[in-house]
CSV table of N, CA and C in Angstrom, one decimal:
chain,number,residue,atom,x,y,z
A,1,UNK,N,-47.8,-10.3,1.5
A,1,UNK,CA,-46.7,-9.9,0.8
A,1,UNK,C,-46.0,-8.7,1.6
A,2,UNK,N,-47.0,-7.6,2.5
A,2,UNK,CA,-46.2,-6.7,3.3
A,2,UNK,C,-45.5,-6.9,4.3
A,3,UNK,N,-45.7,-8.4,5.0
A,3,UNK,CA,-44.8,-9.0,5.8
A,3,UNK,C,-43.4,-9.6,5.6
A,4,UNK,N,-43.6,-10.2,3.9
A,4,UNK,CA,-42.3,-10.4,3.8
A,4,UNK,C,-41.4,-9.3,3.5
A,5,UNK,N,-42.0,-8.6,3.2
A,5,UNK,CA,-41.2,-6.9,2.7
A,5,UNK,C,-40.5,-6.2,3.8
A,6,UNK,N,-41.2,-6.9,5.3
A,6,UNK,CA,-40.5,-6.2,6.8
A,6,UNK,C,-39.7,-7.1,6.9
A,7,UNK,N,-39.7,-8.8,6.8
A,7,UNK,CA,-39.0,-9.7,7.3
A,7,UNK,C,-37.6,-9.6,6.9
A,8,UNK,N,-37.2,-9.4,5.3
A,8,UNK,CA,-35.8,-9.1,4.8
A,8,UNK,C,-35.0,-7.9,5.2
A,9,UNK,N,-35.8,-6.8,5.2
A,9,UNK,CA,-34.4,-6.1,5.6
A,9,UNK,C,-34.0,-5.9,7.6
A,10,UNK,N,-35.1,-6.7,8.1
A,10,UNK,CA,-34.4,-7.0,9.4
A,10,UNK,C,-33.7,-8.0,9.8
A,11,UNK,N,-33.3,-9.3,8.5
A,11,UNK,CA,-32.4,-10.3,8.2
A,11,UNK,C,-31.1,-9.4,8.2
A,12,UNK,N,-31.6,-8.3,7.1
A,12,UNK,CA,-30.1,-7.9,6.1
A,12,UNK,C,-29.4,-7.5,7.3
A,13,UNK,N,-30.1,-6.7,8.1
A,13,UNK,CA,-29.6,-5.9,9.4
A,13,UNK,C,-28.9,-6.6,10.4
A,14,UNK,N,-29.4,-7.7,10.9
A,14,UNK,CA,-29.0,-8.9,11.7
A,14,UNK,C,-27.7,-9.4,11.0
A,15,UNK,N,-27.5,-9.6,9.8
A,15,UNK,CA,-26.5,-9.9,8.6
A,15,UNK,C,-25.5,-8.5,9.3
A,16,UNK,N,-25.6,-7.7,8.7
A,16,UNK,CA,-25.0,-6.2,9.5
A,16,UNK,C,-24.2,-6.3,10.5
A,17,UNK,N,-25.3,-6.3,11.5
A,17,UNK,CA,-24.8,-6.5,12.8
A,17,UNK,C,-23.5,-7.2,13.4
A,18,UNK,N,-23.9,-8.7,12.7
A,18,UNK,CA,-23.2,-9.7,13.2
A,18,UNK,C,-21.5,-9.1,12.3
A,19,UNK,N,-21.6,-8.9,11.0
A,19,UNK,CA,-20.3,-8.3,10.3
A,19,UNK,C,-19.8,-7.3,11.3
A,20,UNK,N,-20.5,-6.8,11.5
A,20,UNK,CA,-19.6,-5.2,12.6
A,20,UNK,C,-18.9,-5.9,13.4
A,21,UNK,N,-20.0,-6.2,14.6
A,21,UNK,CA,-19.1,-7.4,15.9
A,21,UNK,C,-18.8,-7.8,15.6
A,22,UNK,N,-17.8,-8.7,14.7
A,22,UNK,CA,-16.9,-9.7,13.6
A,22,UNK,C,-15.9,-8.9,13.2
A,23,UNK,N,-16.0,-7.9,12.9
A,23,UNK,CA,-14.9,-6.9,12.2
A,23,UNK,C,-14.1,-6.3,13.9
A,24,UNK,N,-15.3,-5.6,14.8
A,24,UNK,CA,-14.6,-5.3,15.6
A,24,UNK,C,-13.7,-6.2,16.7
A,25,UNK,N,-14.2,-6.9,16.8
A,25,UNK,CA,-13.6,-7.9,17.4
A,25,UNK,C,-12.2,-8.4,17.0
A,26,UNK,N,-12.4,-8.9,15.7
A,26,UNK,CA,-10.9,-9.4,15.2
A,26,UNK,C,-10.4,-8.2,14.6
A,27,UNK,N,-10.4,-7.0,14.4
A,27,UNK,CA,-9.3,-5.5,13.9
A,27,UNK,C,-8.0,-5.7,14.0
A,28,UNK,N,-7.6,-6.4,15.2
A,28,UNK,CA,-6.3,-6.4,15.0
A,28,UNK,C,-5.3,-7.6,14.5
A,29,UNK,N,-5.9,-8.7,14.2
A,29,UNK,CA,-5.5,-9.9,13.8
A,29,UNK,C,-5.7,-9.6,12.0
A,30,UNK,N,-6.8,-8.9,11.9
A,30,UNK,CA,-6.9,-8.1,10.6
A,30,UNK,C,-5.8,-7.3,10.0
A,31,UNK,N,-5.4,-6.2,10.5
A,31,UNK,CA,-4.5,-5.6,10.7
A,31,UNK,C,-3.4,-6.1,10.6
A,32,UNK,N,-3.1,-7.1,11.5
A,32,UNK,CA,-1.6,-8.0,11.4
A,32,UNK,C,-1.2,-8.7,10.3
A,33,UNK,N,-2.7,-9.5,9.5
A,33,UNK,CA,-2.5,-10.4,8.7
A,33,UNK,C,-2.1,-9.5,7.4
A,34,UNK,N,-2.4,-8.4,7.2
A,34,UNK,CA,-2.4,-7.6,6.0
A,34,UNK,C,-1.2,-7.1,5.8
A,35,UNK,N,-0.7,-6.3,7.0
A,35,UNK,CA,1.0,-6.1,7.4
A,35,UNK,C,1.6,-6.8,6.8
A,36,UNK,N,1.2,-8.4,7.1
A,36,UNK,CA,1.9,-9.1,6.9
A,36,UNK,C,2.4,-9.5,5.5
A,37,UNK,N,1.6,-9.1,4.2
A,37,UNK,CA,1.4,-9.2,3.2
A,37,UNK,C,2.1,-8.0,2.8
A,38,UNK,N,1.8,-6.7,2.9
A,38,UNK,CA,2.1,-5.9,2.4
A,38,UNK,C,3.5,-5.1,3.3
A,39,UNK,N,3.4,-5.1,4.5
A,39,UNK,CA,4.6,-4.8,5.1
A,39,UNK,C,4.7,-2.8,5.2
A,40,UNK,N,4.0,-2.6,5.3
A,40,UNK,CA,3.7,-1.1,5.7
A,40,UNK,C,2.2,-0.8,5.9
A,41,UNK,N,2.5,0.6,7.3
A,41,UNK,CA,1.4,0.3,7.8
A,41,UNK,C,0.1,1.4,6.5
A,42,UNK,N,0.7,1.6,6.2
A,42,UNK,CA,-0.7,2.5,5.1
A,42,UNK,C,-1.1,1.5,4.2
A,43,UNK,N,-0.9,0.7,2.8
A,43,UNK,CA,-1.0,-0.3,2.8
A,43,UNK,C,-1.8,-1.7,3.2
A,44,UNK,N,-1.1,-1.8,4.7
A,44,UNK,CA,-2.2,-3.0,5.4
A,44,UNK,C,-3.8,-2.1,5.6
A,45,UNK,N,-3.7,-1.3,6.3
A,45,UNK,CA,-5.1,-0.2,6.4
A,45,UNK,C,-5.7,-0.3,4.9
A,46,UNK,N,-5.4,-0.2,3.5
A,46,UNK,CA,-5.8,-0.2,2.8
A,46,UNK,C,-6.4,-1.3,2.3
A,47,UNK,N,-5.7,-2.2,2.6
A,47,UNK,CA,-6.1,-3.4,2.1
A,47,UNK,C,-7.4,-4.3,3.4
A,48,UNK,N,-7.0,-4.0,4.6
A,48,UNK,CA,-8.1,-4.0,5.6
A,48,UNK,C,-9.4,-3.3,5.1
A,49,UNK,N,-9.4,-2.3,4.7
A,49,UNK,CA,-10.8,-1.5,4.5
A,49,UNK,C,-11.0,-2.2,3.1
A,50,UNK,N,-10.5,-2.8,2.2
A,50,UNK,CA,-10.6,-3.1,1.0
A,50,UNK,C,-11.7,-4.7,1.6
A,51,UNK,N,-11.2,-5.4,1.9
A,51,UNK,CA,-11.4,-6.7,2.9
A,51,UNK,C,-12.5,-6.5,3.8
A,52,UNK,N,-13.1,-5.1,4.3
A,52,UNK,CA,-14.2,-5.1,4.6
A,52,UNK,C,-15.3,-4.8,3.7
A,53,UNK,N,-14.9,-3.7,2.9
A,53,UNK,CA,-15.7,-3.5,2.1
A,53,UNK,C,-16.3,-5.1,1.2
A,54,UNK,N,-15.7,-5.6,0.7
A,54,UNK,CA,-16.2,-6.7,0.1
A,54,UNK,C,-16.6,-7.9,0.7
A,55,UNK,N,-16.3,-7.9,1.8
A,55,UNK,CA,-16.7,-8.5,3.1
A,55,UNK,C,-18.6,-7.9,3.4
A,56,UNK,N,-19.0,-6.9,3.6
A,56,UNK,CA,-19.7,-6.1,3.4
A,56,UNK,C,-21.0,-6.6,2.3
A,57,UNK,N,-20.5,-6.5,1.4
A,57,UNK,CA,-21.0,-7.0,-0.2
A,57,UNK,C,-21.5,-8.2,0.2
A,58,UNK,N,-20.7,-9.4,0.1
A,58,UNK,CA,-20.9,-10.4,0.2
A,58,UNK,C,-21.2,-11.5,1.9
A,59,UNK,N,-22.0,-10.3,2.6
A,59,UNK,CA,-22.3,-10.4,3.9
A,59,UNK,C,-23.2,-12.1,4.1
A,60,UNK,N,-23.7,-12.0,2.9
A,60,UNK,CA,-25.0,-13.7,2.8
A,60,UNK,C,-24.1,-14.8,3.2
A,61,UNK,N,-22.7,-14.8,2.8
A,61,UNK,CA,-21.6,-16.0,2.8
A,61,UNK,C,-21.6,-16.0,4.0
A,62,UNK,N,-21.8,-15.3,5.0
A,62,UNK,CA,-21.5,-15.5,6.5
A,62,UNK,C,-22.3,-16.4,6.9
A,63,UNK,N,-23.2,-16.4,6.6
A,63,UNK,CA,-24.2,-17.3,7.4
A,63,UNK,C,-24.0,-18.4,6.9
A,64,UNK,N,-23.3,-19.2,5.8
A,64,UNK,CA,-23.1,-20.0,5.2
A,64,UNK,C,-21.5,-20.3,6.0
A,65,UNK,N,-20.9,-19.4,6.5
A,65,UNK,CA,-19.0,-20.0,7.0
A,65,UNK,C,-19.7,-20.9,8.2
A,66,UNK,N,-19.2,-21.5,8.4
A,66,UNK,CA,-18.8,-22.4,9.9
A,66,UNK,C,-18.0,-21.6,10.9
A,67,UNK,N,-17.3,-20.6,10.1
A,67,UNK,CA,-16.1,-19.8,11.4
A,67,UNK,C,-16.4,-18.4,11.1
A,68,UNK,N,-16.9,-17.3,11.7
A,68,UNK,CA,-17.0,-16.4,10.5
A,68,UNK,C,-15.7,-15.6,10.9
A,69,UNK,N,-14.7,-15.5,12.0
A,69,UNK,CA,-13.2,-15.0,12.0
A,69,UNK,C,-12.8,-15.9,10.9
A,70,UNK,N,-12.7,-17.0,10.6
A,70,UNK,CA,-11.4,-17.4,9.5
A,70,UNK,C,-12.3,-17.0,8.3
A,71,UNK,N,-13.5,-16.7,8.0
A,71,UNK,CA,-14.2,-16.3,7.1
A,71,UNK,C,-13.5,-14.9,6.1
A,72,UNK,N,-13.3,-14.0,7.6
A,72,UNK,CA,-13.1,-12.6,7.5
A,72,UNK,C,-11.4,-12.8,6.8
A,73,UNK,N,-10.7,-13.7,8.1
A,73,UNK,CA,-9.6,-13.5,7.4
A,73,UNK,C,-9.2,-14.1,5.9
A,74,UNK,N,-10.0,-14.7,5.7
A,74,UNK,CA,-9.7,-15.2,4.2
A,74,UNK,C,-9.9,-13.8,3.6
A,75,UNK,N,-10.5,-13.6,3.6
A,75,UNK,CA,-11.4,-12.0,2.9
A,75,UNK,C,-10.4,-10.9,2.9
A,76,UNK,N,-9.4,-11.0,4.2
A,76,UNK,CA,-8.4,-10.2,4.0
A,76,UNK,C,-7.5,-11.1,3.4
A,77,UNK,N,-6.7,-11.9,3.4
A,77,UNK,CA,-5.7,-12.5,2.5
A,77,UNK,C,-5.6,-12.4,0.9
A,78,UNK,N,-7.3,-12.7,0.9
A,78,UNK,CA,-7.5,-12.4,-0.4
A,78,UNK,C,-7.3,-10.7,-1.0
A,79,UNK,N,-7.6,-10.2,-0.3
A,79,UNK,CA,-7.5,-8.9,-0.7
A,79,UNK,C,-6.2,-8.7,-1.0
A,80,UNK,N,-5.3,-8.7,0.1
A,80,UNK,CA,-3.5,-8.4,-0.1
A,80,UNK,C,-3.2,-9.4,-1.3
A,81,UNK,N,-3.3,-10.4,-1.3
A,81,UNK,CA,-2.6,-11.0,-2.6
A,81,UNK,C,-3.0,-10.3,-3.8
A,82,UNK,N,-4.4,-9.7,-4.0
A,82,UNK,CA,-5.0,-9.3,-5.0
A,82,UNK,C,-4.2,-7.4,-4.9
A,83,UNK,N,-3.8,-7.1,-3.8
A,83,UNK,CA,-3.2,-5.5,-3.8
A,83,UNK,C,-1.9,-5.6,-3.8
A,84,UNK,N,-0.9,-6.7,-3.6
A,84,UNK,CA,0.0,-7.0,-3.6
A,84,UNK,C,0.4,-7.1,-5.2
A,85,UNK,N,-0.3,-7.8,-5.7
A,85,UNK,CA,0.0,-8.3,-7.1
A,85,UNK,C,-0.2,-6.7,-8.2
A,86,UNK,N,-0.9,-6.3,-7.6
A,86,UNK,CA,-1.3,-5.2,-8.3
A,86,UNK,C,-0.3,-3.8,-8.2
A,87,UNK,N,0.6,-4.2,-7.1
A,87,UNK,CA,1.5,-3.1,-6.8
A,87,UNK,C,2.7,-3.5,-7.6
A,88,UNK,N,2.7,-5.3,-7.4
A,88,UNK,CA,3.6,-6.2,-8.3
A,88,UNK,C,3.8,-5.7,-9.7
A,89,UNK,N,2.8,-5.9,-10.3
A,89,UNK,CA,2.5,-5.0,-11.5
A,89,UNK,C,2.7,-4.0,-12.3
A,90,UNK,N,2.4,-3.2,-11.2
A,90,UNK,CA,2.5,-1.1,-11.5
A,90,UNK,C,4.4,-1.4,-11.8
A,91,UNK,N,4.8,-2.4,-10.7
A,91,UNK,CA,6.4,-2.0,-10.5
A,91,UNK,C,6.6,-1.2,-9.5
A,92,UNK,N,6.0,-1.1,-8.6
A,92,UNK,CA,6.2,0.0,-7.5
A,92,UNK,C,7.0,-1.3,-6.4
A,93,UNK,N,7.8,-0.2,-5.9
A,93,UNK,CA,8.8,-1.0,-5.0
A,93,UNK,C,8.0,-0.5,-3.5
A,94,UNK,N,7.2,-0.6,-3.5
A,94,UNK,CA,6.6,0.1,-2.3
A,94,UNK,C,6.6,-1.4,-1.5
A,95,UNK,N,6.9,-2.1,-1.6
A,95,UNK,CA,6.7,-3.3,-1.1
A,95,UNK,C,8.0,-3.6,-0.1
A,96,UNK,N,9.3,-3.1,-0.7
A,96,UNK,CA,10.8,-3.3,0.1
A,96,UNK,C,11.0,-2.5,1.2
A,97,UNK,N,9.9,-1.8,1.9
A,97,UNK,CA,10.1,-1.1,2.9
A,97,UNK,C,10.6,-1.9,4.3
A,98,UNK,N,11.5,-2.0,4.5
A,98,UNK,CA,11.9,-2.4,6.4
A,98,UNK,C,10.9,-1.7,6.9
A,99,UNK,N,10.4,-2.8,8.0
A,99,UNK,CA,9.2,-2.6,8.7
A,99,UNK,C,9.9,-3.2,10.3
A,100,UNK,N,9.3,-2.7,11.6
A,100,UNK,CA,9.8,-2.7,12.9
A,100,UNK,C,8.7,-3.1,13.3
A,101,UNK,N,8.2,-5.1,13.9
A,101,UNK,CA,6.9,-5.1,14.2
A,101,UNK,C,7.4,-5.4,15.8
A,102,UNK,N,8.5,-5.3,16.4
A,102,UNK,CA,8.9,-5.7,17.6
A,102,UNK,C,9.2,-4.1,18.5
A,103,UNK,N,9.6,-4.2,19.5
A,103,UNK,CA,10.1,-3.3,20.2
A,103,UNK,C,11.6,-3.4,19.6
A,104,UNK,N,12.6,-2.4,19.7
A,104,UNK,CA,14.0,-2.0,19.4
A,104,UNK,C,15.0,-2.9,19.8
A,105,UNK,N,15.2,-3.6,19.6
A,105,UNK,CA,16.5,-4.2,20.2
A,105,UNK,C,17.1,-5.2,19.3
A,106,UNK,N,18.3,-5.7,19.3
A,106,UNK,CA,19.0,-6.5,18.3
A,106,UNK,C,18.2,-7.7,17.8
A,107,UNK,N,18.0,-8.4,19.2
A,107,UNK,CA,17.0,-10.0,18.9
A,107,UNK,C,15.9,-9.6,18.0
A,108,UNK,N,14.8,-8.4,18.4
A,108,UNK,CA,14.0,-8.9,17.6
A,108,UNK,C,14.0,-7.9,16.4
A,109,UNK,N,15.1,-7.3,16.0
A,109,UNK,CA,15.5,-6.6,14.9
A,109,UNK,C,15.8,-8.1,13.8
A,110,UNK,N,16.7,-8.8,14.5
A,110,UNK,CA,16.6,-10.2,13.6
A,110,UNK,C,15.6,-10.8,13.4
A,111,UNK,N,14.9,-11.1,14.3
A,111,UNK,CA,13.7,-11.8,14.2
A,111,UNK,C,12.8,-11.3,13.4
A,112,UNK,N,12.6,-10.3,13.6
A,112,UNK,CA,11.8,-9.2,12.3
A,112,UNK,C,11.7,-9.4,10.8
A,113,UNK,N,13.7,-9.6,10.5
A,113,UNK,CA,13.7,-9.5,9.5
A,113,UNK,C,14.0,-10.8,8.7
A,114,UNK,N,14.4,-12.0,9.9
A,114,UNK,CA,13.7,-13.2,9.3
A,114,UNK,C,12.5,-13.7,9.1
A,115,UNK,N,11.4,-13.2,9.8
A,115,UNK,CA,10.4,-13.7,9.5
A,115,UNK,C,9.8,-12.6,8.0
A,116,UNK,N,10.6,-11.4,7.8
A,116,UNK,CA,10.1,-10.7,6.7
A,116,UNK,C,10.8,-11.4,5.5
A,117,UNK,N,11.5,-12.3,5.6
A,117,UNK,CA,11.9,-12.8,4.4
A,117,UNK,C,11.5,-14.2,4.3
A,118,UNK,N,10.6,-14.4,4.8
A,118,UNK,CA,10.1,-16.1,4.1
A,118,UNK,C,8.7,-15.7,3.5
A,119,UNK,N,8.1,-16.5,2.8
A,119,UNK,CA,7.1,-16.8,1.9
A,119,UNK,C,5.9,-16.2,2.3
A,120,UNK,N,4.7,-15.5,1.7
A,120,UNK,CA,3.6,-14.9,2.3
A,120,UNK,C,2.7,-15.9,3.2
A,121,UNK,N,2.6,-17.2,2.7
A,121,UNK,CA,1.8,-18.2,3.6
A,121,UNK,C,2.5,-18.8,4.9
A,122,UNK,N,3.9,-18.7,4.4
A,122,UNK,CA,4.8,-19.2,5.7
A,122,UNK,C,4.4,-18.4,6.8
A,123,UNK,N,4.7,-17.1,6.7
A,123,UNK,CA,5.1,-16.0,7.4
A,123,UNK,C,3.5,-15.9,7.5
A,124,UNK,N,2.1,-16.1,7.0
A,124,UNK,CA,0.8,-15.8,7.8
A,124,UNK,C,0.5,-16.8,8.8
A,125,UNK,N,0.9,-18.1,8.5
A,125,UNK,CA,0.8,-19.2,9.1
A,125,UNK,C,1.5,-19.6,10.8
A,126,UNK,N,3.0,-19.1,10.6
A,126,UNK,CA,3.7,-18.9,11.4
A,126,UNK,C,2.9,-17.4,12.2
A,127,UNK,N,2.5,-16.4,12.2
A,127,UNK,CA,2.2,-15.4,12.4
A,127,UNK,C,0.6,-16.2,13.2
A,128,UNK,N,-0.4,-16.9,12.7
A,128,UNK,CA,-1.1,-17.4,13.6
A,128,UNK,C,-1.2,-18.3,14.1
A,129,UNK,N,-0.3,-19.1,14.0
A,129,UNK,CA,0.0,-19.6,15.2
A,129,UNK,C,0.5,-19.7,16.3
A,130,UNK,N,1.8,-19.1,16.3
A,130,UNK,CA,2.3,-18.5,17.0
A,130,UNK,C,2.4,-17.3,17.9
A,131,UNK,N,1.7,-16.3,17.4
A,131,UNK,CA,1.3,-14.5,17.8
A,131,UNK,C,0.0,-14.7,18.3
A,132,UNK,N,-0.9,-15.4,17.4
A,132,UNK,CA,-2.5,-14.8,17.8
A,132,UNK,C,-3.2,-15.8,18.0
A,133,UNK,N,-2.0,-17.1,18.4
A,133,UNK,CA,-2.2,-18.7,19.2
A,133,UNK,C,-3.9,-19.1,18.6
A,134,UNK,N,-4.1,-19.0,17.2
A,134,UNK,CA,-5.1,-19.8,16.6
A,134,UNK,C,-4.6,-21.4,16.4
A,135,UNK,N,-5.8,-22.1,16.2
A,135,UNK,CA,-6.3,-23.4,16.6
A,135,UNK,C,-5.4,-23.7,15.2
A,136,UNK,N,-5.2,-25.3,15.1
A,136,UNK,CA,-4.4,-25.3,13.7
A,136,UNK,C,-6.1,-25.7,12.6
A,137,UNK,N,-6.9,-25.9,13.0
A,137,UNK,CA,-8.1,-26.3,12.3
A,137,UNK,C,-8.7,-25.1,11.8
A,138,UNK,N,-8.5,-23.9,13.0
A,138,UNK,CA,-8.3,-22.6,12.0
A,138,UNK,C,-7.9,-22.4,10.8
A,139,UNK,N,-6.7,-22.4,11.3
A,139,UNK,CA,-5.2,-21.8,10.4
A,139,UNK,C,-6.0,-22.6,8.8
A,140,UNK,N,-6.0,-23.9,8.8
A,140,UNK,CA,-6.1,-25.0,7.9
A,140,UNK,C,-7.1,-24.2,7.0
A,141,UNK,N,-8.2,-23.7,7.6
A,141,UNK,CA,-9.7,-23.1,6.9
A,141,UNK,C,-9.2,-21.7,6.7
A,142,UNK,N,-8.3,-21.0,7.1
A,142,UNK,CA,-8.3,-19.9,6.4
A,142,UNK,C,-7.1,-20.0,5.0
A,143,UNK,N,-6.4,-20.8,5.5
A,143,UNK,CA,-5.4,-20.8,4.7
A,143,UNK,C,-5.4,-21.9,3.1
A,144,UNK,N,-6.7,-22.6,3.2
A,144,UNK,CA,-7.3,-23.8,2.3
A,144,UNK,C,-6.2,-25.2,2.1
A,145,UNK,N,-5.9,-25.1,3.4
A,145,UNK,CA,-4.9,-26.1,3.5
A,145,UNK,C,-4.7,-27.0,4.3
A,146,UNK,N,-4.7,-28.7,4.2
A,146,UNK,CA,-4.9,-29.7,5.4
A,146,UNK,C,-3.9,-29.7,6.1
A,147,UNK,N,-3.8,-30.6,7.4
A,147,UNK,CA,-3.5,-30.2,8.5
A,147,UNK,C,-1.9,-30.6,8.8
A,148,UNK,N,-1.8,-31.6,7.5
A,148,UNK,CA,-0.8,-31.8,7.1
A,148,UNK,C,0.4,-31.1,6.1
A,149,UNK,N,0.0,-30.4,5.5
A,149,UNK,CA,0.1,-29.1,5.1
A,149,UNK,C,0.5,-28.2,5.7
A,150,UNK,N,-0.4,-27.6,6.7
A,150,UNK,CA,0.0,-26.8,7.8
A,150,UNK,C,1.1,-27.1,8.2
A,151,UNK,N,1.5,-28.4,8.8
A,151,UNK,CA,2.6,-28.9,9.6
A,151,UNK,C,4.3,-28.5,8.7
A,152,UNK,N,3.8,-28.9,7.8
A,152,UNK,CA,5.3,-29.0,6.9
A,152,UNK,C,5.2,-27.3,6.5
A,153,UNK,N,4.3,-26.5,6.6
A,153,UNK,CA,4.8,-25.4,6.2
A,153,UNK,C,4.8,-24.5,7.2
A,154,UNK,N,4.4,-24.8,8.4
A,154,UNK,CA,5.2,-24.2,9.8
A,154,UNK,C,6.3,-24.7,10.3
A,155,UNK,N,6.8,-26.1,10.1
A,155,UNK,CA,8.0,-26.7,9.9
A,155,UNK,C,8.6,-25.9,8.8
A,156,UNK,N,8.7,-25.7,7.4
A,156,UNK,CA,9.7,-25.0,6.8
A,156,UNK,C,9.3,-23.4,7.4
A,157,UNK,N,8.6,-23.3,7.7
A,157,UNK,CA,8.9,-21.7,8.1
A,157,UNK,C,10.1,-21.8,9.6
A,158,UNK,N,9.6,-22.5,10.3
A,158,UNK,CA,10.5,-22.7,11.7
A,158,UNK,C,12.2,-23.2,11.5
A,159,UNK,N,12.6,-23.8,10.4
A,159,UNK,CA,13.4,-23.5,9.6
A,159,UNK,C,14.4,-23.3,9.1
A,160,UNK,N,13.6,-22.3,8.1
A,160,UNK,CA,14.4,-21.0,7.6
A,160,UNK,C,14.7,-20.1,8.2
A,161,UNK,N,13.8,-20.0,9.4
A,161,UNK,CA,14.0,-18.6,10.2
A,161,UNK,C,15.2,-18.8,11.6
A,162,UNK,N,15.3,-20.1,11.7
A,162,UNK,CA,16.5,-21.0,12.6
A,162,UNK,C,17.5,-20.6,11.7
A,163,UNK,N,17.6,-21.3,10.7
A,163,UNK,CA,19.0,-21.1,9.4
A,163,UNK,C,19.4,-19.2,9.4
A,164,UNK,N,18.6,-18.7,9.1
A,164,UNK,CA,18.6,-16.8,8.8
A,164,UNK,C,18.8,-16.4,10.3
A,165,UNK,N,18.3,-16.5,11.2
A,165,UNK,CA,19.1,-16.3,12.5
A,165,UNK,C,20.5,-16.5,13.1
A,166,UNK,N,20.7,-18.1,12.7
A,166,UNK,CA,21.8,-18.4,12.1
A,166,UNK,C,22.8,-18.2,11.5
A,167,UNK,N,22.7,-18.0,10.7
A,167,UNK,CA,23.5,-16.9,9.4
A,167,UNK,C,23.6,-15.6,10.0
A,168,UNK,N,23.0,-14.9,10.6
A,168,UNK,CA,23.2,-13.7,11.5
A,168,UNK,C,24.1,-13.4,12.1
A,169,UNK,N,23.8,-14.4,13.1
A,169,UNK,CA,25.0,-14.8,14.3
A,169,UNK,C,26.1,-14.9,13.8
A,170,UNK,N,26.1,-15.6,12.6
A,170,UNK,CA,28.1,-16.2,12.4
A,170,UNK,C,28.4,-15.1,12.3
A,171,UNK,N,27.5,-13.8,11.2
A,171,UNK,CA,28.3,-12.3,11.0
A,171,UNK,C,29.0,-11.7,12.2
A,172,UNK,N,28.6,-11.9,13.2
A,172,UNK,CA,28.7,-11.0,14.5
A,172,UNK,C,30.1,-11.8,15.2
């Protein structure tokens, strides 16, 4: 019995471990996805540390994911829709902040603010594919969506953001 009593918590710790290197590794795709939700950078950080913490908690599921990046990012997605809705709620406009994820200049001042106006899953989806050049079998597993799916909603995200760029231009 005193052997199984050493065996578990050098599991738990190996469990640990592997969460840390997982967390550190992907931080900034973390970070991005959360932005992306909430659109300010105190906010994404909050909702990042929210997504590890419970990430944390529920460390056993890891060994059970197949991926444990698309694991994590679900863990964050989940969190922002769950801190988003909650901000939703309160009625706090903290959400309408113009946010600057490019360098200064007109193009991607547009770009910016077309991609800040399409749908949270358009705009995650488009965001990894595109930025952080994930696999679409990825995307599909973090986002619980087939591959077909994917397509038509990186197609309407590619789009709308053609049409809103669009619409830009004629102003000018």
């Amino acid at each position: 019995m005193k052997q199984l009593w050493r065996i578990l918590p050098e599991k738990e710790l190996k469990l640990e471990n592997q969460l840390i290197r997982l967390i550190e590794a992907n931080r900034k795709i973390l970070y991005h996805i959360a932005r992306l939700y909430t659109r300010t950078d105190q906010q994404a950080l909050e909702v990042v540390q929210n997504a590890v913490y419970k990430s944390y908690l529920s460390k056993r599921q890891l060994k059970r994911a197949t991926n444990g990046k698309c694991w994590l990012i679900k863990k964050v997605i989940e969190s922002a829709e769950l801190y988003v809705q909650q901000i939703l709620e309160e009625g706090d406009e903290g959400l309408e902040v113009e946010v600057r994820r490019f360098p200064k200049n007109d193009a991607a001042e547009e770009l910016d603010r077309g991609i800040g106006k399409l749908p949270d899953k358009q705009r995650a989806a488009l965001y990894m594919r595109y930025f952080e050049e994930m696999k679409p079998d990825e995307i599909c597993e973090v986002l619980g969506i087939s591959h077909s799916m994917l397509k038509m909603t990186l197609y309407k995200a590619l789009t709308k953001l053609e049409l809103e760029l669009e619409e830009v231009r004629s102003y000018e």
